[in-house]
CSV table of C-alpha atoms and ligand atoms in Angstrom, one decimal:
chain,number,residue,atom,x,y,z
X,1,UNK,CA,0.0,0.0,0.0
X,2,UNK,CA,0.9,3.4,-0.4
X,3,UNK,CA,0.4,5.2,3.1
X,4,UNK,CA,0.5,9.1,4.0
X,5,UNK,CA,1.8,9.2,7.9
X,6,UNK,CA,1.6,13.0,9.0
X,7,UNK,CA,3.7,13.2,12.4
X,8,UNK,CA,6.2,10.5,11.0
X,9,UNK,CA,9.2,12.6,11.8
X,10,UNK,CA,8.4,12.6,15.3
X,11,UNK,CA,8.8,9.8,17.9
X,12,UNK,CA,6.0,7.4,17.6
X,13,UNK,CA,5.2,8.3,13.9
X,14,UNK,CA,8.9,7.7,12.8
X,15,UNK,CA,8.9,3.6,14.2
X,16,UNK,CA,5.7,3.1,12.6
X,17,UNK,CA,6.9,4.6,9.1
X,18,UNK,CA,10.1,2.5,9.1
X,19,UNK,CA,8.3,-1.0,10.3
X,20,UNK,CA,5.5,0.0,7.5
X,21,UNK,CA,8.3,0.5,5.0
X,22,UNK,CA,10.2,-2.4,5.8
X,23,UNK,CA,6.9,-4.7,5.7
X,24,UNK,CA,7.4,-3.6,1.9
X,25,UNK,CA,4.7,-0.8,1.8
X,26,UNK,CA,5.7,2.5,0.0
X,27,UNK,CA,5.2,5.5,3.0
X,28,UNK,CA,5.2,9.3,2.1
X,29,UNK,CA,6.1,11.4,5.0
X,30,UNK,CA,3.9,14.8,6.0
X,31,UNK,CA,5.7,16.6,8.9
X,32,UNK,CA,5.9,20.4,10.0
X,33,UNK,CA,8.8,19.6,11.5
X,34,UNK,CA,7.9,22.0,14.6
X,35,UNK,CA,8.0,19.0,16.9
X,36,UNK,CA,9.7,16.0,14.5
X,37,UNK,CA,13.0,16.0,13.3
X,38,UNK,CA,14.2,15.5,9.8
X,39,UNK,CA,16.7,13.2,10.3
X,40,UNK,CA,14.3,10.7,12.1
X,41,UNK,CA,12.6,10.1,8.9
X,42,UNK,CA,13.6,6.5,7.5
X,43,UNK,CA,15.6,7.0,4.5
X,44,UNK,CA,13.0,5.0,2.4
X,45,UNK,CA,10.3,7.6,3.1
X,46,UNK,CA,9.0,10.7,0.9
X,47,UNK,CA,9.3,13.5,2.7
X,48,UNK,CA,6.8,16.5,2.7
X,49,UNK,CA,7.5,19.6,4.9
X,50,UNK,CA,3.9,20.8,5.6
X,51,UNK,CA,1.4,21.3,8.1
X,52,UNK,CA,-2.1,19.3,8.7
X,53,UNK,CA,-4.3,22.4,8.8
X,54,UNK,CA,-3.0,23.8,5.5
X,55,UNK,CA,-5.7,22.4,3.3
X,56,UNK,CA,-4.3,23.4,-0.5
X,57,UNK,CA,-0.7,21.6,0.7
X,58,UNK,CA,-3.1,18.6,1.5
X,59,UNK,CA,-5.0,18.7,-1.8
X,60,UNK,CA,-1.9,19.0,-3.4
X,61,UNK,CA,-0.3,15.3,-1.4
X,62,UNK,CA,-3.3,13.4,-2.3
X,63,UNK,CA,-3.8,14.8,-5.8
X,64,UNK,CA,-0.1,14.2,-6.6
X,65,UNK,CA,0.2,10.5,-5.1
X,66,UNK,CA,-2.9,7.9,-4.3
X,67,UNK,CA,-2.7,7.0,-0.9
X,68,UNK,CA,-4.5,3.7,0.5
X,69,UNK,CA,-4.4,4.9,4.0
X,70,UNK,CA,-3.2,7.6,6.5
X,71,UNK,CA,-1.7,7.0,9.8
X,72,UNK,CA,-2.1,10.2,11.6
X,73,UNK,CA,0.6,11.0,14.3
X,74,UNK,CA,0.8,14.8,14.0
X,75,UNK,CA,-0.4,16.3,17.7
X,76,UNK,CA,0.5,17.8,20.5
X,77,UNK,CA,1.1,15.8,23.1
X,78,UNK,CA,1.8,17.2,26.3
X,79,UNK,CA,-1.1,17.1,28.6
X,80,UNK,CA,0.5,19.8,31.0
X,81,UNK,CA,0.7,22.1,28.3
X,82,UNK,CA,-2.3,22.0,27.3
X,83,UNK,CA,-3.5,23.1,30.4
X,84,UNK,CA,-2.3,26.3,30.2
X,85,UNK,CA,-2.6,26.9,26.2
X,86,UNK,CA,-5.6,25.0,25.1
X,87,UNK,CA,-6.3,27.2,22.5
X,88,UNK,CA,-3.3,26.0,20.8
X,89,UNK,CA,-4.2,22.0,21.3
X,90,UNK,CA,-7.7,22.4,19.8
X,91,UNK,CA,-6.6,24.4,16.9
X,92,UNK,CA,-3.3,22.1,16.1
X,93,UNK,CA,-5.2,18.6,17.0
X,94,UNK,CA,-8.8,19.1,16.6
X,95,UNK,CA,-9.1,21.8,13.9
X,96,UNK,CA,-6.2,20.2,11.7
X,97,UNK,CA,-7.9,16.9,11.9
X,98,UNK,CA,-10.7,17.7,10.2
X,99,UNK,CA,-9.1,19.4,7.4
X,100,UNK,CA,-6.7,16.2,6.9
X,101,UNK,CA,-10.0,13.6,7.6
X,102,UNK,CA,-12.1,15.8,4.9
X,103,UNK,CA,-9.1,16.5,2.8
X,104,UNK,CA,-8.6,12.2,2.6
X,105,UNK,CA,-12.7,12.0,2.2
X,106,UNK,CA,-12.8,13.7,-0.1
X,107,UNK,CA,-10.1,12.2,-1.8
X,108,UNK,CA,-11.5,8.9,-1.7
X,109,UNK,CA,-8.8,7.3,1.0
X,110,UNK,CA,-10.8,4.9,2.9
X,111,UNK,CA,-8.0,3.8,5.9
X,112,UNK,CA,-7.3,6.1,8.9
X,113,UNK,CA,-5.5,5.3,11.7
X,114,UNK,CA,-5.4,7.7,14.2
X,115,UNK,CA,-3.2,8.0,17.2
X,116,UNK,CA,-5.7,8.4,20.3
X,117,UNK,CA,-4.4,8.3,24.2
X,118,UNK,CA,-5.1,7.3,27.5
X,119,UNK,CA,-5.8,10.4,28.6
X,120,UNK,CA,-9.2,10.3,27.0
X,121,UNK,CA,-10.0,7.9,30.3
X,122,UNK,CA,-11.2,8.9,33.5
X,123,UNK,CA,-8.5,7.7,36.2
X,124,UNK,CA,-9.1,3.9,37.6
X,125,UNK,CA,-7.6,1.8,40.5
X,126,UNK,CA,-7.8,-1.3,37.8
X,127,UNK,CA,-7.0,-1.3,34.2
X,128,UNK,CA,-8.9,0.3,31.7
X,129,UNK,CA,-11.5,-1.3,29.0
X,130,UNK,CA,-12.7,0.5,26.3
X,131,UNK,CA,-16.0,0.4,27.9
X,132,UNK,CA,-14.5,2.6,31.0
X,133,UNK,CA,-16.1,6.2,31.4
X,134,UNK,CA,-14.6,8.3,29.3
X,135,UNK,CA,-13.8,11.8,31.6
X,136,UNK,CA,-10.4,13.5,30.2
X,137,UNK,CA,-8.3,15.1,33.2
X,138,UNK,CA,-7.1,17.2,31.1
X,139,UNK,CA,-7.3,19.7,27.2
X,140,UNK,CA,-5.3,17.2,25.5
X,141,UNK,CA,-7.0,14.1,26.1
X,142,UNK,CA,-10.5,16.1,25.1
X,143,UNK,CA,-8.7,17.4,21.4
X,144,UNK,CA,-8.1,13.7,20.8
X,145,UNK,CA,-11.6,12.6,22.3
X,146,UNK,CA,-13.3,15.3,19.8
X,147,UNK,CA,-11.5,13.7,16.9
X,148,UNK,CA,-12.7,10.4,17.5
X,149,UNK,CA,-15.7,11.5,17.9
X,150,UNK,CA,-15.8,13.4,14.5
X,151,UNK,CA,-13.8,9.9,13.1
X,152,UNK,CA,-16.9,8.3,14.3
X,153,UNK,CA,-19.2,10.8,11.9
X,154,UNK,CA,-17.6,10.5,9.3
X,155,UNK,CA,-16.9,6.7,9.5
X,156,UNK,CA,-21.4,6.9,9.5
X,157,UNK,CA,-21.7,9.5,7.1
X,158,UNK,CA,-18.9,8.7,4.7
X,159,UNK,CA,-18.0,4.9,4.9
X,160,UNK,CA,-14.7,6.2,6.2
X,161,UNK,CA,-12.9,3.0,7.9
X,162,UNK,CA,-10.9,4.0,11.3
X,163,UNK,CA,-9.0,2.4,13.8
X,164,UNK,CA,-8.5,5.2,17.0
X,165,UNK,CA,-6.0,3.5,18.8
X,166,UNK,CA,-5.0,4.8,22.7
X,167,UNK,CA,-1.9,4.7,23.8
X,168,UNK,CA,-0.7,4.3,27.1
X,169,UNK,CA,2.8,5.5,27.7
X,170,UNK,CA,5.0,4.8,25.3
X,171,UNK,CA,8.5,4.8,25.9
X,172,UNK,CA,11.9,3.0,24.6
X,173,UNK,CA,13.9,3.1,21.5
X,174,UNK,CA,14.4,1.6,18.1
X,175,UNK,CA,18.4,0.9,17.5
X,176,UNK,CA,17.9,4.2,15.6
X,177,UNK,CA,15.0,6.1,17.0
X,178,UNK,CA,14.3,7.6,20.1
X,179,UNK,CA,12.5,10.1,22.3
X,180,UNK,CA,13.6,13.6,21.9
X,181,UNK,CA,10.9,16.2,22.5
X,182,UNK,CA,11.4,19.7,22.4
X,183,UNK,CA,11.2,20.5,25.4
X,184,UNK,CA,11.4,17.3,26.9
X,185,UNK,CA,8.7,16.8,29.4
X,186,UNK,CA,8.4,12.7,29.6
X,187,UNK,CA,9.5,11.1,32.9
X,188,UNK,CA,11.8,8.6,31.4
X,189,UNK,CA,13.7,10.7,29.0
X,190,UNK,CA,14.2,13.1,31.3
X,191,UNK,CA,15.4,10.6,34.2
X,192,UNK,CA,17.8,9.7,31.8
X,193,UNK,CA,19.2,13.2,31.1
X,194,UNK,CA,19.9,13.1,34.4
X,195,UNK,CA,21.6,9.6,34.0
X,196,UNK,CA,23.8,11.9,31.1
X,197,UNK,CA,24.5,14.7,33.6
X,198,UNK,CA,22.4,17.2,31.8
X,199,UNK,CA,20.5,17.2,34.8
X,200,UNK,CA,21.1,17.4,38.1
X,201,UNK,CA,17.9,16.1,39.5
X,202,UNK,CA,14.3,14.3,38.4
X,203,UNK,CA,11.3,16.2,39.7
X,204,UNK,CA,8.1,13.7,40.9
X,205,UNK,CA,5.3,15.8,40.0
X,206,UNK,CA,3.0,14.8,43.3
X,207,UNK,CA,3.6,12.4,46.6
X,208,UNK,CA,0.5,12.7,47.7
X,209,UNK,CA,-1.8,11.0,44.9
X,210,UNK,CA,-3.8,7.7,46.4
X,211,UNK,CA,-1.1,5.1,45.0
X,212,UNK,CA,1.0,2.8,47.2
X,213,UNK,CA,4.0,5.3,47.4
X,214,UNK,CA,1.7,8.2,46.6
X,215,UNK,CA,3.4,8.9,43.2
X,216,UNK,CA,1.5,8.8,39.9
X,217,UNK,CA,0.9,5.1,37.9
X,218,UNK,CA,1.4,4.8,34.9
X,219,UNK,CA,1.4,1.7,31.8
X,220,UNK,CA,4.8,2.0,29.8
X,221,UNK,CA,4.8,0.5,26.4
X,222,UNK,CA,7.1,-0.2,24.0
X,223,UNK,CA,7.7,1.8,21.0
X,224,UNK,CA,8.4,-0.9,19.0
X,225,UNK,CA,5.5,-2.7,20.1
X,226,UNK,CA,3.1,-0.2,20.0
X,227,UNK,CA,4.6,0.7,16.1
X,228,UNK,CA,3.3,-3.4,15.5
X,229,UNK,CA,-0.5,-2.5,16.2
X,230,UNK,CA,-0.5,0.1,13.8
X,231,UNK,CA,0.3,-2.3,11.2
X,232,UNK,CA,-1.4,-5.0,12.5
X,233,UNK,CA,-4.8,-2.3,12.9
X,234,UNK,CA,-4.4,-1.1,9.1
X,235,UNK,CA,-4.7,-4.5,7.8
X,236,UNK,CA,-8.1,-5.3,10.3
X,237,UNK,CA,-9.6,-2.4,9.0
X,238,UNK,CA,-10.0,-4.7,5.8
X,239,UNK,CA,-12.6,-6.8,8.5
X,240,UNK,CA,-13.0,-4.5,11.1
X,241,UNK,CA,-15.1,-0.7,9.8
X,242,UNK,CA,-14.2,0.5,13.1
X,243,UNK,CA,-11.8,-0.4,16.4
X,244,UNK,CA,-11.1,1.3,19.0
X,245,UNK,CA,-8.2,-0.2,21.0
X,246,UNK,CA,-6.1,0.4,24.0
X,247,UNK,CA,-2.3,-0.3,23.9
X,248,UNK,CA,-0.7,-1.1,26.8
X,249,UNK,CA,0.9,-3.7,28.8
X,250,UNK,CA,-1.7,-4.1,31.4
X,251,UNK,CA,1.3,-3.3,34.3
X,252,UNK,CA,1.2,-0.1,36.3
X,253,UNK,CA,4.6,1.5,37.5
X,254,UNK,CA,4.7,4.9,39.6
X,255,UNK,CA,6.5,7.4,39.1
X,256,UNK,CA,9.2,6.6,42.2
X,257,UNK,CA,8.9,3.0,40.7
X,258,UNK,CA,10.1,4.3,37.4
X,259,UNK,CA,12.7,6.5,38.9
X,260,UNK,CA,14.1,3.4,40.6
X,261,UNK,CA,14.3,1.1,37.5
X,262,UNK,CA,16.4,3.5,35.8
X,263,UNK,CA,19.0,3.7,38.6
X,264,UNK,CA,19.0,-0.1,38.1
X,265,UNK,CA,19.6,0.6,34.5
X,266,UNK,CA,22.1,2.9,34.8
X,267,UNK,CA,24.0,1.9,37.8
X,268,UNK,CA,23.5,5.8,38.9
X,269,UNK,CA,22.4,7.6,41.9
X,270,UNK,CA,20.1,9.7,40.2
X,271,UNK,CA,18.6,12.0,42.7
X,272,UNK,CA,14.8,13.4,42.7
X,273,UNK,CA,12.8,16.1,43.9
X,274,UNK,CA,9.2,16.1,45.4
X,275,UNK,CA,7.3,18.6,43.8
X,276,UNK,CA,3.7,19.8,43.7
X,277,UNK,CA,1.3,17.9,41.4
X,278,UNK,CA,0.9,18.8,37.9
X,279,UNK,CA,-2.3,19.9,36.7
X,280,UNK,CA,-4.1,17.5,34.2
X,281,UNK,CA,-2.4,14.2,35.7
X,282,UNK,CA,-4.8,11.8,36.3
X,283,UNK,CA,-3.7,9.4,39.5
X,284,UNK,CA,-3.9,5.9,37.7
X,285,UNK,CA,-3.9,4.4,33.8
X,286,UNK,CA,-3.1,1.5,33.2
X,287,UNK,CA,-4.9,-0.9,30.1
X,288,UNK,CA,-6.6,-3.4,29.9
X,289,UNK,CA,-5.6,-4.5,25.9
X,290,UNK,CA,-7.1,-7.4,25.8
X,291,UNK,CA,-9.0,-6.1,22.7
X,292,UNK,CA,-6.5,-5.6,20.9
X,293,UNK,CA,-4.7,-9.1,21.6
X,294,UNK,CA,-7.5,-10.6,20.6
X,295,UNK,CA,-8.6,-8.3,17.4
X,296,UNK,CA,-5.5,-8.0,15.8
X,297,UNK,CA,-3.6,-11.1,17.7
X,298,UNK,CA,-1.1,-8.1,18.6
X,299,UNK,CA,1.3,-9.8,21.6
X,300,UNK,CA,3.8,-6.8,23.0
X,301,UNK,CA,7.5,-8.2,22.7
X,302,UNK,CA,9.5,-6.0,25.3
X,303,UNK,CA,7.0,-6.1,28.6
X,304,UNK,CA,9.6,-5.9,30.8
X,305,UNK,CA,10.6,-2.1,32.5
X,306,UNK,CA,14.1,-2.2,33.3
X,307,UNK,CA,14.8,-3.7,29.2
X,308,UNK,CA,12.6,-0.8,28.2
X,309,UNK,CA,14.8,1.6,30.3
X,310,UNK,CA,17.7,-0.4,28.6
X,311,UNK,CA,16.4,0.0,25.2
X,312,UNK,CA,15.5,3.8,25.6
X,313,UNK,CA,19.4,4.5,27.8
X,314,UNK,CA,21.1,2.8,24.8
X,315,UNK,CA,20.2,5.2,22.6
X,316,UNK,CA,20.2,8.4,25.0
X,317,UNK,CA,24.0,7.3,25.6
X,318,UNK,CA,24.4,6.9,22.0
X,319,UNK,CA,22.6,10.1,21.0
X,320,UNK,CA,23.0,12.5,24.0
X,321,UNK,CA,22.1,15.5,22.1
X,322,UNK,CA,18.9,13.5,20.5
X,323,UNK,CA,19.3,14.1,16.8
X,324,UNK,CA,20.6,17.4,16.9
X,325,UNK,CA,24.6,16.3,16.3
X,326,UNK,CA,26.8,17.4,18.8
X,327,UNK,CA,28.6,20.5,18.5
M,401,LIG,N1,6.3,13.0,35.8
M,401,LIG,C1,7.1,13.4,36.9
M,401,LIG,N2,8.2,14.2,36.6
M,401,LIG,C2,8.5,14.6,35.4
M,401,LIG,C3,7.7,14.2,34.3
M,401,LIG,C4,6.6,13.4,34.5
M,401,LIG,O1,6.8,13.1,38.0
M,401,LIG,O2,9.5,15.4,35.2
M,401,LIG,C5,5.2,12.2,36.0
M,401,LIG,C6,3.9,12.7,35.5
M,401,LIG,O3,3.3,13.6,36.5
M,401,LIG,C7,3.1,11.5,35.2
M,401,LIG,C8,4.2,10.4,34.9
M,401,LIG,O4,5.4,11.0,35.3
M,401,LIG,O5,2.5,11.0,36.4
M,401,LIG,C9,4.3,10.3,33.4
M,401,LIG,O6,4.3,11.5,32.8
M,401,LIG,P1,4.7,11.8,31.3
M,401,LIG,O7,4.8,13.3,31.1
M,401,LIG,O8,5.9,11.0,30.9
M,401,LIG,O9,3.5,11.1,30.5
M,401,LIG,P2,1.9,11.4,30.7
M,401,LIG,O10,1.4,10.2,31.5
M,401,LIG,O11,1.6,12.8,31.2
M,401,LIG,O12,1.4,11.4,29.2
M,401,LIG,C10,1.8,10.4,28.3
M,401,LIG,C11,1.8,11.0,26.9
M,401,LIG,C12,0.5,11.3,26.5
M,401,LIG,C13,-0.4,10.1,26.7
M,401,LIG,C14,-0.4,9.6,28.1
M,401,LIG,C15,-1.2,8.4,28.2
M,401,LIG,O13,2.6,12.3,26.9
M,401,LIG,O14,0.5,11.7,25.1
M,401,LIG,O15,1.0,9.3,28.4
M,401,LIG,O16,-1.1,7.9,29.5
M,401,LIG,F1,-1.7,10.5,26.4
C-alpha cells in the first residue's frame, strides 16, 4: 500500500513509518517539522514539509500521489501544556484533523488510523476497558476525544474505515529512533538526562496521589510494540469498519517505581525532587488491551521495565544531544 503518515518525523510516527516500510509498503512522510526532526525520517520515506491544517498543501499530497491509508501522528502531546494553552491543542489537533479527515474523504482514502491516548480515560484503581467512562483530566485528552468522535461521523456519514488507537505510555527506542521532545517533558527521557548529567535532578510531580508510594501510575509500552498494532490495525480495517483499542501492557509503574528502575539501569544515583502535582495528571492508567490481543492477535514483545529503560538509555548514551549532532 501506499500510506501518508503525518507526524512521522516525530517519535511514535517515525517507528511506525520504518516498520511500515520495511513490511514492503511504499510510505510518504507529511511533517511540519515544529515537533519531528528531519533526520528521524527512514531513508525510504518521501518527505513532505507541511502542516495538517493547511488544506491546498493537502490537496496538493493526495492529488499528486494515491494513498490507501493515512496514519495520523501529527499532535501535540503534552497534557500539561495544554493546560495552560488550550487554545493551541484544539486548533493544532482538533481543527487540523478535520481538514486532513475531509481532505482524505474527499479524496477517496478509505483507511485512517489515528493516534488516540489514555488520557481520554477517566482515572481507575484497575485497568482500563474500552467500555470505562470516558472523563479527560485534562485539554489534550479532550482534542483527541473530539476527533474520535468526528472519526466516528464520518466513518457513518462517509463509509470512512478508522482504527483510533489509545496509547498508554510509550517509551523505549528503536536501535535508531528515540525520544527527543522539544522540550522534553516525559519522565523517562528526562530521568535519563539526568543519568547523562544534563540534569542534576528528576522532579516527581505529586507524593500525595492515592497510590501505594503516593506517586503517579502509569502503563509503559514499548515503542516498537506499539509501532506493531498500527500495522497489525491497518490491515483489520479490511474486517474491522471501526476499532477502538487500547495499547498497553496491562502493568502499572509509579512514578518513584520508574525513577528506581532506571538507577537499576544505569547503575546511577540519580537524585529526585518532590514537587507539587501537575495539573491535568490523572492518578492511575493503566490498560486493559485485551481487545486488541485478541482483534488484531497483537502480543507486545518488550514487557519488561528495566529492558525498556535499557532500550530507551542505549540510545540516549548513544545520541546524548537527541538528533541534533553534537557541537
Ligand atoms: N512526571 C514526573 N516528573 C517529570 C515528568 C513526569 O513526576 O519530570 C510524572 C507525571 O506527572 C506522570 C508520569 O510521570 O504522572 C508520566 O508523565 P509523562 O509526562 O511521561 O506522560 P503522561 O502520562 O503525562 O502522558 C503520556 C503522553 C500522552 C499520553 C499519556 C497516556 O505524553 O500523550 O501518556 O497515559 F496520552
Amino acid at each position: 500500500m501506499h500510506l501518508l503518515v503525518t507526524g512521522g518525523a516525530g517519535f511514535i510516527g517515525s517507528v511506525v513509518a520504518d516498520q511500515l516500510l520495511q513490511a514492503g509498503h511504499r510510505v510518504t512522510v507529511f511533517d511540519s517539522l515544529i515537533k519531528g526532526y528531519r533526520a528521524a525520517v527512514p531513508s525510504g520515506a518521501t518527505f513532505v514539509r507541511g502542516e495538517i491544517h493547511d488544506r491546498s498543501a493537502l490537496e496538493a499530497l493526495m492529488t499528486a500521489g494515491k494513498f490507501d491509508g493515512i496514519l495520523h501522528f501529527a499532535a501535540f502531546i503534552e497534557a500539561g501544556e495544554s493546560m495552560r494553552e488550550p487554545g493551541r491543542y484544539f486548533q493544532n489537533n482538533v481543527a487540523g484533523s478535520l481538514t486532513l479527515i475531509e481532505t482524505a474523504v474527499a479524496h477517496g482514502i478509505s483507511r485512517f488510523v489515528f493516534s488516540s491516548t489514555a488520557a481520554v480515560y477517566a482515572s481507575k484503581d484497575a485497568p482500563l476497558t474500552e467500555a470505562d467512562p470516558i472523563a479527560p483530566a485534562n485539554a489534550y485528552g479532550a482534542t483527541k476525544l473530539m476527533v474520535e468522535q468526528i472519526l466516528d461521523w464520518y466513518a457513518r456519514l462517509k463509509g470512512l474505515r478508522y482504527a483510533a488507537l489509545r496509547y498508554f505510555n510509550a517509551c523505549g527506542a528503536t536501535p535508531g529512533r528515540g525520544e527527543a521532545h522539544r522540550p522534553e517533558t516525559h519522565l523517562i527521557p528526562l530521568v535519563l538526562q539526568v543519568a547523562l548529567g544534563q540534569r542534576s535532578h528528576v522532579e516527581i510531580f505529586g507524593a500525595d496521589y492515592p497510590t501505594p508510594d503516593g506517586t503517579c501510575i502509569r502503563d509503559y509500552i514499548h515503542v516498537a510494540d506499539l509501532a506493531q498494532a498500527h500495522l497489525l490495525a491497518l490491515a483489520a480495517l479490511d474486517q474491522h469498519p471501526r476499532l477502538i483499542l487500547n495499547l498497553g501492557n496491562g502493568a502499572g509503574y509509579s512514578v518513584r517505581q520508574v525513577i528506581e528502575a532506571a538507577r537499576q539501569v544505569t547503575g546511577l544515583r540519580l537524585p529526585a525532587v518532590e514537587k507539587p502535582r501537575r495539573p491535568g495528571d490523572a492518578a492511575i492508567l493503566v490498560a486493559d488491551a485485551g481487545a486488541a490481543r485478541r482483534l488484531l492477535g497483537w502480543q507486545p514483545r518488550i514487557t519488561d521495565l528495566h529492558e525498556i529503560i535499557a532500550s530507551a538509555w542505549e540510545w540516549h548514551r548513544t545520541h546524548p544531544h537527541g538528533y541534533v549532532a553534537a557541537s
